[in-house]
Short mmCIF file of C-alpha atoms in Angstrom, two decimals:
data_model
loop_
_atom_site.label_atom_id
_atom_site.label_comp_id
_atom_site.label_asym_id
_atom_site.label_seq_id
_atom_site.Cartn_x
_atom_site.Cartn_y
_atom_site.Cartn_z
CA UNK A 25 264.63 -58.33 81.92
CA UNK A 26 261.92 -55.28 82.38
CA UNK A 27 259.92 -54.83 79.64
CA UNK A 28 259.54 -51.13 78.29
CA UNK A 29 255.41 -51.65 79.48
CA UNK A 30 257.08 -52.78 83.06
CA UNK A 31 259.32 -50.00 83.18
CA UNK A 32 257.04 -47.57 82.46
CA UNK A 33 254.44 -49.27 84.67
CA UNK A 34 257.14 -49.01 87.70
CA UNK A 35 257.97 -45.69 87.26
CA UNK A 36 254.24 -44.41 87.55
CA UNK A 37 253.95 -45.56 90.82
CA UNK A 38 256.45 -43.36 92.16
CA UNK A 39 253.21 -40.77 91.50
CA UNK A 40 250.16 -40.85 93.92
CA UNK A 41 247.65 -40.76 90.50
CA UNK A 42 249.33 -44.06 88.92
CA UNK A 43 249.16 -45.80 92.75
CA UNK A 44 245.29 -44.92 93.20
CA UNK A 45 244.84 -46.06 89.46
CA UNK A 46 246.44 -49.24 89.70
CA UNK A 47 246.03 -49.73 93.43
CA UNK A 48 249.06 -50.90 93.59
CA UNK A 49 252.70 -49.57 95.41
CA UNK A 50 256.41 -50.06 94.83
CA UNK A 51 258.31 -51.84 97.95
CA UNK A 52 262.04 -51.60 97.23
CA UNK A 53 265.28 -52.99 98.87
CA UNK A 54 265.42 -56.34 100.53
CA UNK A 55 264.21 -55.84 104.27
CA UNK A 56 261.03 -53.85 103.11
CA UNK A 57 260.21 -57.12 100.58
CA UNK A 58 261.42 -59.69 103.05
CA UNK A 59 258.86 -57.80 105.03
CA UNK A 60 256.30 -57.50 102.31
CA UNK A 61 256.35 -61.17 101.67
CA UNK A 62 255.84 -62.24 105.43
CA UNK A 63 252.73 -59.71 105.57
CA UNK A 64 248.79 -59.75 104.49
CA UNK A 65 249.75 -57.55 101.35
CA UNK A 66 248.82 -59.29 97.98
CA UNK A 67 252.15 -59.79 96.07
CA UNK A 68 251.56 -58.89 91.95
CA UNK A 69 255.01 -58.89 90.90
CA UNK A 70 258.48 -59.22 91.97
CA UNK A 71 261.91 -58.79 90.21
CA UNK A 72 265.19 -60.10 91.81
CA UNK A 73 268.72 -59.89 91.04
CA UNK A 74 270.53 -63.06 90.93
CA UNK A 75 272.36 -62.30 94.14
CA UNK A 76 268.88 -61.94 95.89
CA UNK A 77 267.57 -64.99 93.93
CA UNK A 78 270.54 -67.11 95.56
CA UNK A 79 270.22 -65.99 99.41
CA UNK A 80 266.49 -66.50 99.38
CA UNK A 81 265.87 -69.51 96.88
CA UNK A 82 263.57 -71.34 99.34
CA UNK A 83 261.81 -68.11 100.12
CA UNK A 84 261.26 -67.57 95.71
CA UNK A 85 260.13 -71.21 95.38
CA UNK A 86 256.70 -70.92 95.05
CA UNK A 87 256.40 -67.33 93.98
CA UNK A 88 256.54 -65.86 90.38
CA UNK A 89 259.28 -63.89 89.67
CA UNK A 90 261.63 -62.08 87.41
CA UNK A 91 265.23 -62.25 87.42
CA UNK A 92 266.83 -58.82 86.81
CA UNK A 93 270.10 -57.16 87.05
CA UNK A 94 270.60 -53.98 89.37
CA UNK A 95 271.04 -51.43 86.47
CA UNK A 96 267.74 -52.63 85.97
CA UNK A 97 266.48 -52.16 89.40
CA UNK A 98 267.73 -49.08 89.55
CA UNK A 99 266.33 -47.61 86.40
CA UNK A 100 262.77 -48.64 87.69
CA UNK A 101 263.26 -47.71 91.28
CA UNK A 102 263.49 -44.61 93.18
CA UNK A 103 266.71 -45.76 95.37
CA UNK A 104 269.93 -44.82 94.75
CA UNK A 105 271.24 -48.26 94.41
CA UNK A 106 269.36 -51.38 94.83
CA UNK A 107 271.40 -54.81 94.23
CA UNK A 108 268.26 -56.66 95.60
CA UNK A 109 264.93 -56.49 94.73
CA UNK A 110 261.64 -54.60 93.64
CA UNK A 111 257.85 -56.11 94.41
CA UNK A 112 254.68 -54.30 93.76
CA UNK A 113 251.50 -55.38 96.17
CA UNK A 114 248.49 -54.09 95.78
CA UNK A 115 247.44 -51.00 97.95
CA UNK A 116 244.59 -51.58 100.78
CA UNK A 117 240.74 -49.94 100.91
CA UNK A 118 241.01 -47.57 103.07
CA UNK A 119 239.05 -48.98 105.69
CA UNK A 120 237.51 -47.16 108.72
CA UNK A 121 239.68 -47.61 111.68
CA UNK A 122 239.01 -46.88 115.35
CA UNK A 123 240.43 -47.06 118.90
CA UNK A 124 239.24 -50.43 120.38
CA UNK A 125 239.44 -50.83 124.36
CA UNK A 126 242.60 -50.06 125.74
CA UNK A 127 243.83 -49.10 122.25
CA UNK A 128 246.37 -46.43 121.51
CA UNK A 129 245.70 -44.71 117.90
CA UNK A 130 248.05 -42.27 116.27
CA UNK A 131 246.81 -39.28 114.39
CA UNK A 132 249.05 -37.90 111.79
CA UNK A 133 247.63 -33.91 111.20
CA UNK A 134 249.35 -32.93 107.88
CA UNK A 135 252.80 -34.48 108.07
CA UNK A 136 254.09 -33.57 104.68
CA UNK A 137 257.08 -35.03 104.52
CA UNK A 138 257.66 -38.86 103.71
CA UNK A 139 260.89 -39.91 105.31
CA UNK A 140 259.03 -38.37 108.91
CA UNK A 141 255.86 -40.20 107.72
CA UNK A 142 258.10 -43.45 107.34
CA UNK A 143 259.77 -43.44 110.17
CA UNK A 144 256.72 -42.60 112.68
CA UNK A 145 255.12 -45.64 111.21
CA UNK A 146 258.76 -47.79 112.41
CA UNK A 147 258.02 -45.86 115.78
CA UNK A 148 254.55 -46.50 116.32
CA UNK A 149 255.57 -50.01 115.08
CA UNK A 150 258.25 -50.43 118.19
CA UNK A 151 255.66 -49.40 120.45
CA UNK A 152 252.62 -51.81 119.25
CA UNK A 153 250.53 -49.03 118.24
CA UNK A 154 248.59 -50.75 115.23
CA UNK A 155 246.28 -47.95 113.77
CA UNK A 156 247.03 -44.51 112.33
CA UNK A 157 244.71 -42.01 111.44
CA UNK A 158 246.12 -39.82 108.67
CA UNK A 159 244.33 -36.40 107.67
CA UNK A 160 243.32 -35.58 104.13
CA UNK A 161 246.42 -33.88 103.53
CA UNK A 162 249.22 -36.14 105.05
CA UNK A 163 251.33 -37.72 103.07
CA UNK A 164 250.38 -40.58 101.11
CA UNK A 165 251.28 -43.96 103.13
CA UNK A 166 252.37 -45.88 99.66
CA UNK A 167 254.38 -42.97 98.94
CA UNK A 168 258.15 -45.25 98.02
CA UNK A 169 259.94 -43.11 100.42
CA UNK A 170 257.32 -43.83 103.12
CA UNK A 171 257.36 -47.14 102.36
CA UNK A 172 261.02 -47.22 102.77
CA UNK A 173 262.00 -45.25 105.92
CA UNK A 174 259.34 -47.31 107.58
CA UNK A 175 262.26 -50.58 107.20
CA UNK A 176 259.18 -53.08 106.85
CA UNK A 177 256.71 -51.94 109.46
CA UNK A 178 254.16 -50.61 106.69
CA UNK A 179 253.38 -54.15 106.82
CA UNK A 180 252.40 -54.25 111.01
CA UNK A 181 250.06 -50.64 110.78
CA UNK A 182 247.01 -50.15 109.45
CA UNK A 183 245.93 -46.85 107.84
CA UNK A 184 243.08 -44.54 107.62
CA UNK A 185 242.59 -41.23 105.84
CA UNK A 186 239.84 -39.10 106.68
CA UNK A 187 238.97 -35.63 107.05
CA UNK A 188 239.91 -35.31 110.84
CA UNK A 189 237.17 -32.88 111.86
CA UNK A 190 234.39 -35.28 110.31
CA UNK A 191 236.19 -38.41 112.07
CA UNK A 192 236.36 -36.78 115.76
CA UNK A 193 232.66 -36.00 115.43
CA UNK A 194 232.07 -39.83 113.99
CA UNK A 195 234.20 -41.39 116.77
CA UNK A 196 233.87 -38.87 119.79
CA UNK A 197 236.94 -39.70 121.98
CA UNK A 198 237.43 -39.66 125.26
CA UNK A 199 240.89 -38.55 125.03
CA UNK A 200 242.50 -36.50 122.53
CA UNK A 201 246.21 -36.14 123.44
CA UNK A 202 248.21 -33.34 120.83
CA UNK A 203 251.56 -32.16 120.97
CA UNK A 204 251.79 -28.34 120.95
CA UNK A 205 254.12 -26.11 122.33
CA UNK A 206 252.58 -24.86 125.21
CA UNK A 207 251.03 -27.77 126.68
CA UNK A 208 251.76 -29.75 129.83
CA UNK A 209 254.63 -31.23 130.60
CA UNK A 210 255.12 -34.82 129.36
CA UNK A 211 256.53 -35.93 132.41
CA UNK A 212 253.65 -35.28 134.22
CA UNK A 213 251.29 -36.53 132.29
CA UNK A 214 249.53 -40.34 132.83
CA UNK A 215 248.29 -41.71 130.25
CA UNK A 216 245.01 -43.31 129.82
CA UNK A 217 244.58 -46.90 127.95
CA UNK A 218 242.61 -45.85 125.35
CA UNK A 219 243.91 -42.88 123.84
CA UNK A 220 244.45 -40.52 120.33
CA UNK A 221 247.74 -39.20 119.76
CA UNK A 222 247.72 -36.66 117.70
CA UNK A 223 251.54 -35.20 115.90
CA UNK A 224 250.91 -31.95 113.64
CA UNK A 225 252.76 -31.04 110.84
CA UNK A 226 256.40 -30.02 110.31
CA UNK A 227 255.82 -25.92 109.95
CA UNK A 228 252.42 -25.64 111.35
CA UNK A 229 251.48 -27.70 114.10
CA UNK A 230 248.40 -29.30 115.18
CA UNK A 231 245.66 -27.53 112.40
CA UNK A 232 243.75 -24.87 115.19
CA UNK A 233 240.79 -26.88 114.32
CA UNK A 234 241.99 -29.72 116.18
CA UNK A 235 243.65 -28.00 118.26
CA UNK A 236 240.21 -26.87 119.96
CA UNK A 237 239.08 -30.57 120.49
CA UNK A 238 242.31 -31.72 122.16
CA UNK A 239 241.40 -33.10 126.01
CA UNK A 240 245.38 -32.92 126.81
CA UNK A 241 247.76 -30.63 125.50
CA UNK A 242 251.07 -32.03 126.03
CA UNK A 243 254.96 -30.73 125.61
CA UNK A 244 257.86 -32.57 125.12
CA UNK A 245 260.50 -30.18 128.48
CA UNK A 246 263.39 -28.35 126.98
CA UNK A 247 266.54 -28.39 128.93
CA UNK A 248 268.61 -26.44 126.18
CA UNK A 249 268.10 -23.96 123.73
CA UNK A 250 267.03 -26.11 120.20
CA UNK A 251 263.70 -24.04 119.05
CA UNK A 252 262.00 -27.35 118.31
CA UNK A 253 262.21 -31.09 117.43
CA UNK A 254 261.59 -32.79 114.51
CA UNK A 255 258.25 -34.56 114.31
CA UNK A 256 259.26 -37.88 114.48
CA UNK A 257 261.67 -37.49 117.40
CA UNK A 258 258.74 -36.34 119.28
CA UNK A 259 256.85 -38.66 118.30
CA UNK A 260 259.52 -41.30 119.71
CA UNK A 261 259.58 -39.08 122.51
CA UNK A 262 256.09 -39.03 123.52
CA UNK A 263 255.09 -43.04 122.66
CA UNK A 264 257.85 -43.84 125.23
CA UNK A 265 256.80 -41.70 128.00
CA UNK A 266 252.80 -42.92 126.97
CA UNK A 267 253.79 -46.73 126.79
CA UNK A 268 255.83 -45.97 130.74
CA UNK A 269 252.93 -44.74 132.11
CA UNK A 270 250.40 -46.95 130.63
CA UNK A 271 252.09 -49.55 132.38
CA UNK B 219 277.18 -11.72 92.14
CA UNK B 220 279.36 -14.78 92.64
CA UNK B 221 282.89 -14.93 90.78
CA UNK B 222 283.65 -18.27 88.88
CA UNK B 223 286.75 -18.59 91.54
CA UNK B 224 284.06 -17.58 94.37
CA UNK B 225 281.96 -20.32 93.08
CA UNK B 226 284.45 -22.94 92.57
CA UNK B 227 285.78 -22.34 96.39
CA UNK B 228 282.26 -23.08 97.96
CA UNK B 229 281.37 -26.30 96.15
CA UNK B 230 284.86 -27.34 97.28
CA UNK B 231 283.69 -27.12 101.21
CA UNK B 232 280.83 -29.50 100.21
CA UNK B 233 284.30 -31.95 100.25
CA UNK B 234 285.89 -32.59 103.89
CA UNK B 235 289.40 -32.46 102.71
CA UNK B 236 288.84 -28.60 101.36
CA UNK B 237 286.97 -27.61 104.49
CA UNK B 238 290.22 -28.90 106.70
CA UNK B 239 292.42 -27.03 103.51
CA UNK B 240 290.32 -24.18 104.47
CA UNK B 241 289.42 -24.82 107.64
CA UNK B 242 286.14 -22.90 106.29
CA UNK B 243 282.44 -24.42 105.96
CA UNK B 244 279.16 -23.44 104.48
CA UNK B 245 276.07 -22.29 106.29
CA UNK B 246 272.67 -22.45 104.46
CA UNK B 247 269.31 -21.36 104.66
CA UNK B 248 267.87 -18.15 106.83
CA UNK B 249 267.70 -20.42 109.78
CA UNK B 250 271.15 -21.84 110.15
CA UNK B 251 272.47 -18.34 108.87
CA UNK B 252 271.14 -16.40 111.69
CA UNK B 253 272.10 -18.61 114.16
CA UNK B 254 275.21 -18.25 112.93
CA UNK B 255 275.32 -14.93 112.87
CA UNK B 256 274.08 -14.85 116.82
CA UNK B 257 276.77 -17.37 117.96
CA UNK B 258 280.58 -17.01 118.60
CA UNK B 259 282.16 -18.49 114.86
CA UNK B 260 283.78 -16.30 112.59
CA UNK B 261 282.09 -15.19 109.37
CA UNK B 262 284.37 -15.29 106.30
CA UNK B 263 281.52 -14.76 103.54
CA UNK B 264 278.12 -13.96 103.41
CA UNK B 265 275.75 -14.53 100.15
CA UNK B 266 272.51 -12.99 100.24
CA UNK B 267 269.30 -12.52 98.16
CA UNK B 268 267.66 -9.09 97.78
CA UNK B 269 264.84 -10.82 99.63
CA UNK B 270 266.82 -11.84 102.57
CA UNK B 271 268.60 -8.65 102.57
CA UNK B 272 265.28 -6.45 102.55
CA UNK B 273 263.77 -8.85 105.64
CA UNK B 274 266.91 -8.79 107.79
CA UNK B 275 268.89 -5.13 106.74
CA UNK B 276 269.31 -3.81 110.70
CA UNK B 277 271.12 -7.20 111.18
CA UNK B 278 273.43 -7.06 107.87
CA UNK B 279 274.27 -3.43 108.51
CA UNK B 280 277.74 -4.10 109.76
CA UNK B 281 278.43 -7.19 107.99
CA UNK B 282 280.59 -7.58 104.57
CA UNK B 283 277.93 -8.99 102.19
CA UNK B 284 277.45 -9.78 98.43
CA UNK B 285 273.80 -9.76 97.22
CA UNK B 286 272.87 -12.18 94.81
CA UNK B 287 270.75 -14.52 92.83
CA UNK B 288 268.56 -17.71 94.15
CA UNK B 289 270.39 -19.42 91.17
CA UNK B 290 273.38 -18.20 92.17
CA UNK B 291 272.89 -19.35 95.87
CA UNK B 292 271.32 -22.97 94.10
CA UNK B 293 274.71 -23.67 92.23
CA UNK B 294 276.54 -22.68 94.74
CA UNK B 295 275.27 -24.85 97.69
CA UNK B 296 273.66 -27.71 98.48
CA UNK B 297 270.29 -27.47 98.90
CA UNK B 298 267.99 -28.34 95.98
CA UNK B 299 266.18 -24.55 96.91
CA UNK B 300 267.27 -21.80 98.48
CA UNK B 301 265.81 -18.31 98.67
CA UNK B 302 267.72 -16.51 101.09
CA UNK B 303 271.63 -16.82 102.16
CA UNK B 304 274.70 -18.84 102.34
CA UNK B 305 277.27 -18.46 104.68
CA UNK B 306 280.84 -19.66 104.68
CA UNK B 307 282.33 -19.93 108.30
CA UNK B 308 285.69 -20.71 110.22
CA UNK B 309 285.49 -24.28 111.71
CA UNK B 310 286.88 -24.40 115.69
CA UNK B 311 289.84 -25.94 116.12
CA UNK B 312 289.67 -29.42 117.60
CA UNK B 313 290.00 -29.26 121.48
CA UNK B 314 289.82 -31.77 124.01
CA UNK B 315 286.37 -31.84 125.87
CA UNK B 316 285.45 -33.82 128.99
CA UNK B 317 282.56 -33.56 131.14
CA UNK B 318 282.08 -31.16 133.89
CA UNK B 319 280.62 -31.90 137.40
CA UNK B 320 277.26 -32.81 137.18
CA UNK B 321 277.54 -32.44 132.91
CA UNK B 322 275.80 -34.91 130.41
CA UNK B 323 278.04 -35.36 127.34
CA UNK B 324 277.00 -37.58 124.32
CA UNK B 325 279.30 -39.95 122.47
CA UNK B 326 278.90 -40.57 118.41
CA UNK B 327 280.51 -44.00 117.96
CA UNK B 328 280.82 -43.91 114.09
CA UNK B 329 277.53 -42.18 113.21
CA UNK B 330 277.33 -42.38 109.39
CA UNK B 331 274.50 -40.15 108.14
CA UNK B 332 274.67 -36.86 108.49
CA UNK B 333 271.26 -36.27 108.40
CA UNK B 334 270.86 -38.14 111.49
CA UNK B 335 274.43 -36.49 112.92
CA UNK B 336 272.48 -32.69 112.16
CA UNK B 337 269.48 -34.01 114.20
CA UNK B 338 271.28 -35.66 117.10
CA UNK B 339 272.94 -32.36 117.94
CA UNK B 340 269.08 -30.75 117.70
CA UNK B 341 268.36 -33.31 120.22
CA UNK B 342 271.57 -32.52 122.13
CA UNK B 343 270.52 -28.96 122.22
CA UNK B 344 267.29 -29.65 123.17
CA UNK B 345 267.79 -31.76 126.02
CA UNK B 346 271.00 -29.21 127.33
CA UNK B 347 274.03 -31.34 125.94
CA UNK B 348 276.46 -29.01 125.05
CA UNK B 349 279.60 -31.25 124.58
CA UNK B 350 280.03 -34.28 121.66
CA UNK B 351 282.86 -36.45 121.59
CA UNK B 352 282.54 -38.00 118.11
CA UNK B 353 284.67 -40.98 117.01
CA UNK B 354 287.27 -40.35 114.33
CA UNK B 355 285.46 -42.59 111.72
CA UNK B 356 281.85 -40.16 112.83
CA UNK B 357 280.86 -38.34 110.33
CA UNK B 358 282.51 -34.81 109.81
CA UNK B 359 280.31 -31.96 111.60
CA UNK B 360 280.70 -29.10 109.19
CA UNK B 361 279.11 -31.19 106.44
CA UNK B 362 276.64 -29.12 104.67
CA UNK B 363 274.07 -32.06 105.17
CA UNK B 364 274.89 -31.93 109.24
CA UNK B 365 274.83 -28.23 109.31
CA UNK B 366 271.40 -28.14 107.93
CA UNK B 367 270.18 -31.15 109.71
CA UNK B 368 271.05 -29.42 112.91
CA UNK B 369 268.66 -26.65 112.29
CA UNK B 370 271.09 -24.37 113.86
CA UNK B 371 271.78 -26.23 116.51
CA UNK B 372 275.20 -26.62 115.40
CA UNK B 373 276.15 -23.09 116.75
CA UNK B 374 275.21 -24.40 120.77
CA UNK B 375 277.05 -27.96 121.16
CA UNK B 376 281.14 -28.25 120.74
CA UNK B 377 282.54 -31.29 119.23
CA UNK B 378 286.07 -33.39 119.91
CA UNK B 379 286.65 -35.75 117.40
CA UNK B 380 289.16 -38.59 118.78
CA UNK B 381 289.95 -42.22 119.09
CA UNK B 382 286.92 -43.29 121.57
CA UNK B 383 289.63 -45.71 123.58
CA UNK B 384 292.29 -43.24 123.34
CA UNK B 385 290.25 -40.81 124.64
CA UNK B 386 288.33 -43.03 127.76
CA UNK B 387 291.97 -44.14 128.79
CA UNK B 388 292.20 -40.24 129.34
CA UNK B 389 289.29 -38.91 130.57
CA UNK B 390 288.56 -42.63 132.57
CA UNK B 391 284.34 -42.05 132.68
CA UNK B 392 282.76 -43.02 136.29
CA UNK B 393 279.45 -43.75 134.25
CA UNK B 394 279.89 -45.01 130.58
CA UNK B 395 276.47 -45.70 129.71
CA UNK B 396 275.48 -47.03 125.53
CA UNK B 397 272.48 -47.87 124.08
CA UNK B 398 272.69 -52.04 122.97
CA UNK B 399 269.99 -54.54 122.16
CA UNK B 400 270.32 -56.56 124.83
CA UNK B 401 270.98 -54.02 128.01
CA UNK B 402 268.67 -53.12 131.28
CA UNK B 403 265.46 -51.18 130.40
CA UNK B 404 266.05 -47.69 130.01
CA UNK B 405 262.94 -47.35 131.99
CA UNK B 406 264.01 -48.53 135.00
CA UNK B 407 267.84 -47.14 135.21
CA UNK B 408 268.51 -44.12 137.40
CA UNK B 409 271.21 -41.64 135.48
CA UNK B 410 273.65 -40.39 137.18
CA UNK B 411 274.33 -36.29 137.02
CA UNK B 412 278.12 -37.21 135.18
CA UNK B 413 277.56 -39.06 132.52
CA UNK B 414 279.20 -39.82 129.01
CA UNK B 415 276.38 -41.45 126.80
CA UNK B 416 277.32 -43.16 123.75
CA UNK B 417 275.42 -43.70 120.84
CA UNK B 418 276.85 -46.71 117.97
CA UNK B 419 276.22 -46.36 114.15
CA UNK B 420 273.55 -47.30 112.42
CA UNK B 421 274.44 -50.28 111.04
CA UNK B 422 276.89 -51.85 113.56
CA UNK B 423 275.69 -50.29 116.98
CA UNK B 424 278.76 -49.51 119.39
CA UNK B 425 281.83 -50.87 118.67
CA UNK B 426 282.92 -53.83 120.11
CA UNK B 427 285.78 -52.35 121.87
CA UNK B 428 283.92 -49.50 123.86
CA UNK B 429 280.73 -52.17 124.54
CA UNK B 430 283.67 -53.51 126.90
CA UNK B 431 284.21 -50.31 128.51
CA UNK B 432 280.14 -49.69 129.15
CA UNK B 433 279.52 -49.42 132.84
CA UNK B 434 275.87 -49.40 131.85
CA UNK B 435 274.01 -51.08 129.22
CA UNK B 436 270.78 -49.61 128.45
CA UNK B 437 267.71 -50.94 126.24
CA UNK B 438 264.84 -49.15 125.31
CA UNK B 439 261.73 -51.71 125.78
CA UNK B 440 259.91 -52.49 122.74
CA UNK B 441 256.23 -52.86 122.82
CA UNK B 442 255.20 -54.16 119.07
CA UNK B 443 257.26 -55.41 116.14
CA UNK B 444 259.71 -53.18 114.74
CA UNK B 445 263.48 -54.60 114.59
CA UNK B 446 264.88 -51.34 115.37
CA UNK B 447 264.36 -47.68 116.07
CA UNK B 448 266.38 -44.69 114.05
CA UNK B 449 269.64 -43.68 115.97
CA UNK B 450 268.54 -39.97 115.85
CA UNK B 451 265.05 -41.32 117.40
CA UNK B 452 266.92 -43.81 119.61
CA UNK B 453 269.10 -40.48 121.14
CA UNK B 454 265.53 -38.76 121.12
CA UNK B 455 264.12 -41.17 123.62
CA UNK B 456 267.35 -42.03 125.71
CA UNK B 457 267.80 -38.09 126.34
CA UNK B 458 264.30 -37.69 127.44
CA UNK B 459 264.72 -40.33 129.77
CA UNK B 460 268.00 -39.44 131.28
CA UNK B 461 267.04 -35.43 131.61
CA UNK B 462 263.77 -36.87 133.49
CA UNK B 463 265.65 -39.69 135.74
CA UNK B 464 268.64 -36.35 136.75
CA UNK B 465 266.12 -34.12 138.07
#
């Protein structure tokens, strides 16, 4: 059972106010906790169906738990149907992050939207990129659909949110890759080792701002007629062509 | 305004089996509606908002329209907002496609979502695919959810739905190439210029049947941690490579 306190508990952290209050996050569905559970994040509660319960009793052994039913799960959740599990962990500092030697670093400029957020943390994930810089106004990593579309590898990136003007000036790079539209081609480009990648936001880009520090300005060719691609495709885009060349 | 029977008829073509009664299909949003209205399908209805109307009135000069509400458009589509215009739209008959000399075409193998159907055929249109052979369990193309996905996309690539091994016992593909976990790094394969490139579902990957028929098997290398990539992304990143490796 969920109390009424734990329902109402769960349900504030689908807001960003309730997360940064409680420092804590909602990780829902079974591959994001199997994840969870495997990773450095502090566990501070965790309701199971039965069904879960039996699949991964040796896993539950030494953990505390509640058993719940998926009505249950889904009244406290934010997924459409969840016959699994919930966990809340609590959220990290948001510790200063930088490019170490021959480190690639992602910089997320305003990416609004969570499910893109999500699933360019599962792309820099495939591509060992460990550390993301996210601008003030990007997306909140413990956002529940961020959490989600990630598919567990919230737990294998770090994050950092700073004002990206004041952390360019702090950290001074050496090279400051963006994707814009009329950059150079990405398949002539070489990558350095070390290297900031920077993906703008959905409607607006790379903020001008940033824009004037880039060292590389680089676009994704068009062979067809599509006016543009959606963040995190070129974000997949670009890490492969980046991880080829580093080679 | 937007007659009760009006009304009714478009939230039936949010249901396959009334768009194939109809053999109509809604178009939503200023984006997808102009692209519409610049390609070669046949306009049934148009819906538009004073708004719309005032930006756009050159281009709706010749054109049967109704003018109406944002609520109206809102209860009457599928989007949760929706300032400007809804189309409705003839779908294409289903004709055989095969590729051309030197012609790239992509292959759903039961693609599920139709967000990530909408944004494979961006990435299709991107990258200069014009033809899709989708499998007859892929989902249906004129879904609203595809349509919009496609961010108008859907206008510059054909589809032919069919039974995949019907349809390579026909067309008998020189170069077969899929995407599998366990295939030759896409980095190092040369593509062909005639290719058929299939893509497997989400959950399943390509279907056991047509894995047998691959006459290339193609992996792209993972650097860090994550289990998997997105299809859409995986498309995003096999297309790049392919367009890059033809030239």
């Amino acid at each position: 059972m969920i109390s009424k306190k734990q329902l109402s508990f769960l349900k504030s952290l689908q807001i960003k106010k309730y997360r940064q209050l409680h420092q804590c996050f909602l990780v829902e569905g079974a591959k994001s906790v199997l994840e969870l559970l495997d990773s450095d994040f502090i566990l501070e509660n965790l309701f199971v169906t039965q069904d879960f319960y039996q699949n991964h009793t040796p896993l539950l052994q030494n953990l505390d738990y509640q058993l719940v039913s998926e009505d249950e799960l889904m009244q406290a959740g934010s997924f459409e149907s969840n016959n699994a599990c919930i966990a809340v962990a609590s959220t990290k500092a948001n510790v200063f992050l930088q490019a170490a030697d021959k480190e690639t670093v992602l910089v997320a400029d305003a990416i609004k939207d969570p499910g893109n957020f999500g699933t360019i943390l599962r792309i820099a994930d495939w591509y060992g990129i460990q550390k993301i810089i996210g601008s003030e106004d990007c997306v909140d990593f413990y956002n529940p659909k961020v959490i989600a579309a990630s598919m567990g590898s919230f737990t294998r990136v770090q994050i950092f949110y700073s004002s990206l003007p004041a952390y360019f000036l702090e950290v001074k790079p050496e090279n400051l890759f963006g994707a814009v539209l009329e950059g150079e081609n990405l398949h002539h480009i070489s990558f350095p080792q070390q290297l900031y990648l920077v993906m703008g936001s959905e409607s607006q880009g790379i903020s001008h701002e940033i824009t004037r520090l880039l060292t590389q300005k680089i676009t994704i060719p068009r062979f067809g007629k599509a006016e543009s691609l959606n963040v995190a495709n070129a974000t997949a885009i670009i890490c492969d062509n980046l991880r080829r060349s580093q080679i």
